[in-house]
Coordinates of C-alpha atoms and ligand atoms in Angstrom, one line a residue:
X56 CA 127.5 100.3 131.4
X57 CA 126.8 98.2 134.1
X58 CA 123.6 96.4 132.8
X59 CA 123.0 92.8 132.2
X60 CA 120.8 91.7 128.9
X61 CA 120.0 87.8 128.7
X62 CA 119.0 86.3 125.2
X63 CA 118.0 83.4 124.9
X64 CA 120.3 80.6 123.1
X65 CA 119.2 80.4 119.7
X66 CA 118.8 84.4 119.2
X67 CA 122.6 84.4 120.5
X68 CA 123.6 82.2 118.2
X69 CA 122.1 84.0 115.3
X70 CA 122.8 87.7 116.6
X71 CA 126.5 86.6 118.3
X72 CA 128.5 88.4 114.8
X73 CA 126.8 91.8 116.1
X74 CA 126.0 91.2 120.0
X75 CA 129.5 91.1 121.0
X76 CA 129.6 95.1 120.0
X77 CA 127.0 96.1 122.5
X78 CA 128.8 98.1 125.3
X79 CA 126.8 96.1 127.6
X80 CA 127.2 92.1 128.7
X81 CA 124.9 90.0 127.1
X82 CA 124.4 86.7 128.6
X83 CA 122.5 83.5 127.2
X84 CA 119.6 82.8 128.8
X85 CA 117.1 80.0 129.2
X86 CA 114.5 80.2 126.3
X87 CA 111.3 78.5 128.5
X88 CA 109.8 81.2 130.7
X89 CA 110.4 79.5 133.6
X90 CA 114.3 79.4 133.3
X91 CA 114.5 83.0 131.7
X92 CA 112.2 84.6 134.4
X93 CA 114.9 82.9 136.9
X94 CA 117.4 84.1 135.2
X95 CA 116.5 87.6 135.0
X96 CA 116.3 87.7 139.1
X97 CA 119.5 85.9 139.2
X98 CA 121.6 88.0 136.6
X99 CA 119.9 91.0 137.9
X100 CA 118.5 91.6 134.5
X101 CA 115.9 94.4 133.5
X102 CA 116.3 93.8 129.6
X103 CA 115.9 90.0 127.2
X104 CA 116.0 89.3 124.2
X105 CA 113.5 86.7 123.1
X106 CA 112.4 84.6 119.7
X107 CA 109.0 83.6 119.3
X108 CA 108.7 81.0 122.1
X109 CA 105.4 81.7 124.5
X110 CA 106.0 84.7 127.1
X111 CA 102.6 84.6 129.5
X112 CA 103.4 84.3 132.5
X113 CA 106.2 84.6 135.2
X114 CA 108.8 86.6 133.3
X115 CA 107.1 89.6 133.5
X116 CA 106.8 89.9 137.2
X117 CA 110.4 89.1 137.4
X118 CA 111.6 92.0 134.9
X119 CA 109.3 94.0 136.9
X120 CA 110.8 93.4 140.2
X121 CA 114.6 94.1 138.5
X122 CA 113.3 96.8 136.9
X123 CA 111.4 98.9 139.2
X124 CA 111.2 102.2 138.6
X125 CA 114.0 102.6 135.6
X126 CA 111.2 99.9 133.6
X127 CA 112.2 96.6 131.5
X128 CA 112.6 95.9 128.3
X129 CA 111.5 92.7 126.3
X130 CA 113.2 93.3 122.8
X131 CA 111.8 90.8 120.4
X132 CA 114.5 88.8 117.7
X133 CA 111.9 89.7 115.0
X134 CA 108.9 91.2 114.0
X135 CA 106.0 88.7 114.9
X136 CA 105.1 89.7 118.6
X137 CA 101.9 87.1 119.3
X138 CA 104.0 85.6 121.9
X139 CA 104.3 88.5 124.1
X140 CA 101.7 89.8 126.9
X141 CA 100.9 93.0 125.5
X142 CA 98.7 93.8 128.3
X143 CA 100.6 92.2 131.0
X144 CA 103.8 94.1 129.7
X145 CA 102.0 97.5 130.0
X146 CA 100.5 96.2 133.5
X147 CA 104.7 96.1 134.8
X148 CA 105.6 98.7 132.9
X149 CA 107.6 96.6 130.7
X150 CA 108.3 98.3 127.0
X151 CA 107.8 95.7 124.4
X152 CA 109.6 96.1 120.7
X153 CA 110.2 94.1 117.4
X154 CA 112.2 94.2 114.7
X155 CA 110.5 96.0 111.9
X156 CA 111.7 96.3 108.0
X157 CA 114.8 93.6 108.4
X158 CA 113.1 90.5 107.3
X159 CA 110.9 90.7 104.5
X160 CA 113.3 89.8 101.9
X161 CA 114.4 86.8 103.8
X162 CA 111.0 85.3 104.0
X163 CA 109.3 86.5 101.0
X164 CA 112.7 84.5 99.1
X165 CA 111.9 81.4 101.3
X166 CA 108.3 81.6 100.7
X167 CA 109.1 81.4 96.5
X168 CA 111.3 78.6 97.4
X169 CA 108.6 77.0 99.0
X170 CA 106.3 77.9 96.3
X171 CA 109.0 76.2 94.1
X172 CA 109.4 72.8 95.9
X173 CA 105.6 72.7 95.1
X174 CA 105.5 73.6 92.0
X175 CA 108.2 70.8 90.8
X176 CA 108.2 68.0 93.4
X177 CA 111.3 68.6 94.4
X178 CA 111.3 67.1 97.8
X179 CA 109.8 64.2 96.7
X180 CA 112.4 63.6 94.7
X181 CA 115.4 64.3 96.6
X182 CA 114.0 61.9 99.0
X183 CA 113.5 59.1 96.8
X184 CA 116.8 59.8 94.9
X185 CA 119.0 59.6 98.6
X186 CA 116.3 56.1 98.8
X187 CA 118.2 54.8 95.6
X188 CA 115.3 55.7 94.1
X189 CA 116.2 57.4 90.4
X190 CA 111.9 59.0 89.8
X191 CA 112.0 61.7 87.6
X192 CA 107.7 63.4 89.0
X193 CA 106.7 65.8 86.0
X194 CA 106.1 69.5 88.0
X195 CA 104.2 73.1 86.6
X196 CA 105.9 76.1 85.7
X197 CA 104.8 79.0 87.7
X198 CA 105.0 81.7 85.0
X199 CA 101.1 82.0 84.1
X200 CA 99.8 80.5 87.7
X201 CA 98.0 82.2 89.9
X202 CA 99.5 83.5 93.4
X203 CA 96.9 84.5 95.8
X204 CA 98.2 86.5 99.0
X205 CA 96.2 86.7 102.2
X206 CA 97.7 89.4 104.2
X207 CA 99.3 92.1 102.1
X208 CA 101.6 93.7 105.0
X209 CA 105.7 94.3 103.7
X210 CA 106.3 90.3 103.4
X211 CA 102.9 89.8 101.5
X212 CA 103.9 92.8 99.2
X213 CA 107.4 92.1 98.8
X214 CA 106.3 88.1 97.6
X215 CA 103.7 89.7 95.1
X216 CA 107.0 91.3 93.4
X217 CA 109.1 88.3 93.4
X218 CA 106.2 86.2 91.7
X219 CA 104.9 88.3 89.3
X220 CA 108.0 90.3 88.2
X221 CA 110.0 87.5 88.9
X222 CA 107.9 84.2 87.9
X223 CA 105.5 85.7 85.4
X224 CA 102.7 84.5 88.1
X225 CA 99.2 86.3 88.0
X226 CA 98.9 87.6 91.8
X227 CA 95.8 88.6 94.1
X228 CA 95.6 90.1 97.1
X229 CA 93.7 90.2 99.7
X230 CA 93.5 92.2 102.9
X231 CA 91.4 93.6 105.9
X232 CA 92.8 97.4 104.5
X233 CA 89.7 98.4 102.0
X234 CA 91.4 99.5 98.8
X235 CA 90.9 103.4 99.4
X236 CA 92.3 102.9 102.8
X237 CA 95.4 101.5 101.0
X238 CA 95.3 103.8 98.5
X239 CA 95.4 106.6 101.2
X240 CA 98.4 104.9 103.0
X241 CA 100.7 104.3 100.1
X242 CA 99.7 107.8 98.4
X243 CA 99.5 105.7 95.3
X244 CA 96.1 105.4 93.0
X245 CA 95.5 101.8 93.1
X246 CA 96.5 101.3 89.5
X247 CA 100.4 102.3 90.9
X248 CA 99.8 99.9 93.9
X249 CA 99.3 97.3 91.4
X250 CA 102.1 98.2 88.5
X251 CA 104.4 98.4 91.8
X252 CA 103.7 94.7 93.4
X253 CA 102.6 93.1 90.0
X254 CA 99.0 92.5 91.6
X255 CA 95.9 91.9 89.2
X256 CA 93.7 92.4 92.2
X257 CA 93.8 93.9 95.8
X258 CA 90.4 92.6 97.7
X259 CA 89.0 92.6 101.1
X260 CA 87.4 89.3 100.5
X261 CA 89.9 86.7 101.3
X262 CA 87.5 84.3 99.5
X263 CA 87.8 85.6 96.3
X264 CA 91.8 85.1 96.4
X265 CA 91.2 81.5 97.7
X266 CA 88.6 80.5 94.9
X267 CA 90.8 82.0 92.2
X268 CA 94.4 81.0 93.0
X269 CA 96.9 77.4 92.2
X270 CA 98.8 78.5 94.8
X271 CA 97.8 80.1 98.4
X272 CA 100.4 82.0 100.9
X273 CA 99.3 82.7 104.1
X274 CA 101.1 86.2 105.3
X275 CA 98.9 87.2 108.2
X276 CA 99.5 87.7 112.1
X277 CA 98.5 85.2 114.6
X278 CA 95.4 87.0 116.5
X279 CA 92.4 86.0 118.3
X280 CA 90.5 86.8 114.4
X281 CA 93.2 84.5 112.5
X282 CA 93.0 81.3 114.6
X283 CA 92.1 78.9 112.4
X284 CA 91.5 81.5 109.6
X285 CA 92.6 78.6 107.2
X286 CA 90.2 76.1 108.5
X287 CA 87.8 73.2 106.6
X288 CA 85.8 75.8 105.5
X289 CA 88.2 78.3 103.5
X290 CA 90.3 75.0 102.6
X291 CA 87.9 74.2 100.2
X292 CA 87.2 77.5 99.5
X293 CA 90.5 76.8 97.2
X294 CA 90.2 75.4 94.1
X295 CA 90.7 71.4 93.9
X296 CA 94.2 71.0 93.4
X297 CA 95.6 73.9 94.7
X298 CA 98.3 74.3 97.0
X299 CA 98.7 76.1 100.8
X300 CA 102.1 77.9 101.6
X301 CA 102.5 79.1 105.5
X302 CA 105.5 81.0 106.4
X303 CA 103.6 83.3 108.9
X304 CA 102.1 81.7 111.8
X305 CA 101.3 78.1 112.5
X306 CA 97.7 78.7 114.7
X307 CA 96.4 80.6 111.0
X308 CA 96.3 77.3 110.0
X309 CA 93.8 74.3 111.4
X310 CA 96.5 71.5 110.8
X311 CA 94.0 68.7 110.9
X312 CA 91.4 70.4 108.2
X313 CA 94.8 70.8 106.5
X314 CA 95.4 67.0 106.8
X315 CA 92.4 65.8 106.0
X316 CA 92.1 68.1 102.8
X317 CA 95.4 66.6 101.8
X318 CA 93.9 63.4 102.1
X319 CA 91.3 63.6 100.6
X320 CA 93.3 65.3 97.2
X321 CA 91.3 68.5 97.6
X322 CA 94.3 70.7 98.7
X323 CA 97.2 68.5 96.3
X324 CA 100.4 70.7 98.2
X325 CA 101.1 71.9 101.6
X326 CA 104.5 73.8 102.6
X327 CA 105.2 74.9 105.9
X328 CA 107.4 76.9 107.5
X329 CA 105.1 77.0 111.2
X330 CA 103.3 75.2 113.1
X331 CA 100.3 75.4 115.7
X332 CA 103.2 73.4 118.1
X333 CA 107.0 74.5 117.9
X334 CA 108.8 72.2 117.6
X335 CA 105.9 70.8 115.8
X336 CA 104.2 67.9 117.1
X337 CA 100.9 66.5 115.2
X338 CA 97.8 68.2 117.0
X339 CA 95.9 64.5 116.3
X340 CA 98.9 62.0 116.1
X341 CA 96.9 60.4 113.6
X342 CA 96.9 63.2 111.5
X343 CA 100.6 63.8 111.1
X344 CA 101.6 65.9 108.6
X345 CA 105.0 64.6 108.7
X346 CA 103.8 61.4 106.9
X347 CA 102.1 63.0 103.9
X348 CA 104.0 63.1 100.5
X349 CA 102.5 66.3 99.3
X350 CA 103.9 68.1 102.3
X351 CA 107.2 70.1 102.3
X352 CA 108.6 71.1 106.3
X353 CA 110.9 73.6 107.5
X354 CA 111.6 74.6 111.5
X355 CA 110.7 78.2 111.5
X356 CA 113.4 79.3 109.4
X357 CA 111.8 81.6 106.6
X358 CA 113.9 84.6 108.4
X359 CA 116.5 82.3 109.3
X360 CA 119.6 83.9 106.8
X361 CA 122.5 85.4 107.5
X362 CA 121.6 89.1 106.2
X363 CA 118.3 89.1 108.0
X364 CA 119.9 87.5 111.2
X365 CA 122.3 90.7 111.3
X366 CA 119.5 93.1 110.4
X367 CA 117.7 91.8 113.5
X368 CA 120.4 91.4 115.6
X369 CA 121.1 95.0 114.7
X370 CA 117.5 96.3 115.8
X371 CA 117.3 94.5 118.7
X372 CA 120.3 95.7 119.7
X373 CA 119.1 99.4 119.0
X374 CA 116.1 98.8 121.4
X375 CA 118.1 97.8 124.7
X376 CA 120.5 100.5 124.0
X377 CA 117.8 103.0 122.9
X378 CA 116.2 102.1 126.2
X379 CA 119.3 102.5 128.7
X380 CA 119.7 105.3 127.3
X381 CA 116.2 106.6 128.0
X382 CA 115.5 107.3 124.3
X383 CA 112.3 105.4 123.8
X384 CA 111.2 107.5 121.0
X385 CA 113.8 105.6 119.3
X386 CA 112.3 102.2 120.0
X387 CA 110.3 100.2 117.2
X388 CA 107.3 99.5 120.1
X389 CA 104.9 97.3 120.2
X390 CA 103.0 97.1 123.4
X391 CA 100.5 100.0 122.8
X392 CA 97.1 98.6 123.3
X393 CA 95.0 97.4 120.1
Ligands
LIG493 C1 111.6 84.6 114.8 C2 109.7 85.2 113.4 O1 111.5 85.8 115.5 O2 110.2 87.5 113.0 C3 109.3 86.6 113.3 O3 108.1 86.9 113.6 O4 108.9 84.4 113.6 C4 111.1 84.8 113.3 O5 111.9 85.7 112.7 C5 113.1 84.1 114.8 O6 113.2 82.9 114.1 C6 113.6 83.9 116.2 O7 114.9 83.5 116.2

């Protein structure tokens, strides 16, 4: 097969173990729009393979003009898709897929982790132990804590399990789904959906699972209704003292309500895993969550593992090759409108 695909460098480098097996060359690409929309009119590409970096603009119009009337394909490494142009894909006739199913484990796990580093200082102290610092920081247990989940999709479900069956932690949930609608989806009474995920409550009101929880995870998709959903208003929603966990999307989260809660001891814990600027950079440089104690960082690296790297690796793969092929019932879309 003659056809080029063009990933971008940090997808190659996590997908390389299973990309060298397509029957079609795969090239590294640029990941800033700019340099992968040249690319693609260079390398004569009709199909990338993109993270979670902002697609808006000129890439589209260059898949489009490669593409013509055989299509293009962008095939997202992973299942968050708020960085594609849904619209303007459908407007170039550009299929649009994800990477459904291959992840949850790998972020639910880092979310507990987070959860952990909370829960016993553990940062904190690994920092002042490589300072020549020798501070034992007294920590909680989580068995007996409360969990609450907003967003109750597969990673939101699959964390519910790990904490409760796994920690002893009292969860609730909360999602836009009402509870017959969930009911109706899983085929489950709600009493199942509960014994199943370890849940005490499933809820539409997002407040009720702030007010009542130690420890808050944040599993919901970035859309125009979750900007800011964790602003100074639903911060203090939470109960003084409790602790925020992010390892869905960054712009969920105001960052400088989040600072100024932190500094003001109302919210006593923050861990993220995303930002509203990758690679972050403080939204009010004198707000900088980098400088707080209480706050634990990682870079976008929840799904970051070696078995969900190959899982997505694997699906992306599938998508391009579904999509030479011309089988797009195959593909795990995503560009239907909302
Ligand atoms: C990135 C993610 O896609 O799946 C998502 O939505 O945010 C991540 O898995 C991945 O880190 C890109 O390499």
């Amino acid at each position: 097969m003659n056809e080029v695909v063009l990933a971008t460098r940090i997808q190659i480098a996590k997908g390389q173990s299973v990309f060298r097996l397509a029957d079609f060359e795969i090239r590294e690409s640029p990941g800033d729009e700019e340099g992968l929309a040249q690319a693609v009119l260079t390398e004569k590409s009709r199909a990338v393979i993109v993270g979670s970096e902002p697609y808006q603009g000129p890439l589209y119009e260059a898949l489009a003009t490669i593409g013509g009337d055989r299509g293009a394909i962008i095939a997202r490494f992973g299942v968050g898709h708020d960085n594609v142009d849904k619209a303007l894909a459908r407007k170039h006739s550009i299929v649009v897929t994800n990477t459904p199913g291959v992840l949850d484990v790998s972020v639910a796990e880092h979310t507990m982790w987070l959860v952990g580093c909370l829960a016993k200082n553990m940062c904190s102290m690994h920092a002042h132990f490589k300072a020549g610092e020798y501070v034992p920081e007294t920590g909680i247990e989580l068995r007996g804590k409360t969990l609450g989940i907003l967003g109750f999709g597969v990673i939101g479900r699959r964390v519910a399990s790990i904490a409760h069956h796994g920690f002893g932690m009292r969860v609730l949930a909360a999602d836009c789904l009402s509870p017959e609608a969930l009911e109706e989806r899983e085929g489950k009474s709600m009493d199942e959906i509960k014994a199943q995920y370890g849940i005490d409550l499933y809820t539409t009101s997002h407040e009720k699972v702030l007010d009542g929880s130690d420890f808050v995870t944040v599993h919901l998709p970035a859309t125009p209704e979750t900007h800011h959903f964790l602003d100074a208003r639903r911060l203090h929603v939470m109960k003084p003292g409790a602790m925020l966990i992010n390892t869905s999307r960054g712009s969920v989260v105001d960052e400088v309500a989040l600072y100024d809660a932190i500094a003001e001891a109302w919210v006593t814990g923050a861990a993220l895993d995303v930002f509203e600027a990758e690679p972050y950079l403080p939204v009010d440089p004198e707000k900088d969550l980098r400088t707080l104690d209480e706050v634990v960082l990682t870079p976008h690296a929840a799904s970051n593992t070696a078995e969900a790297n190959r899982g997505i690796a694997q699906c992306a793969l599938k998508n391009v090759t579904s999509f030479f092929a011309g089988r797009l019932d195959e593909l795990d879309r995503v560009d239907a409108e909302a």
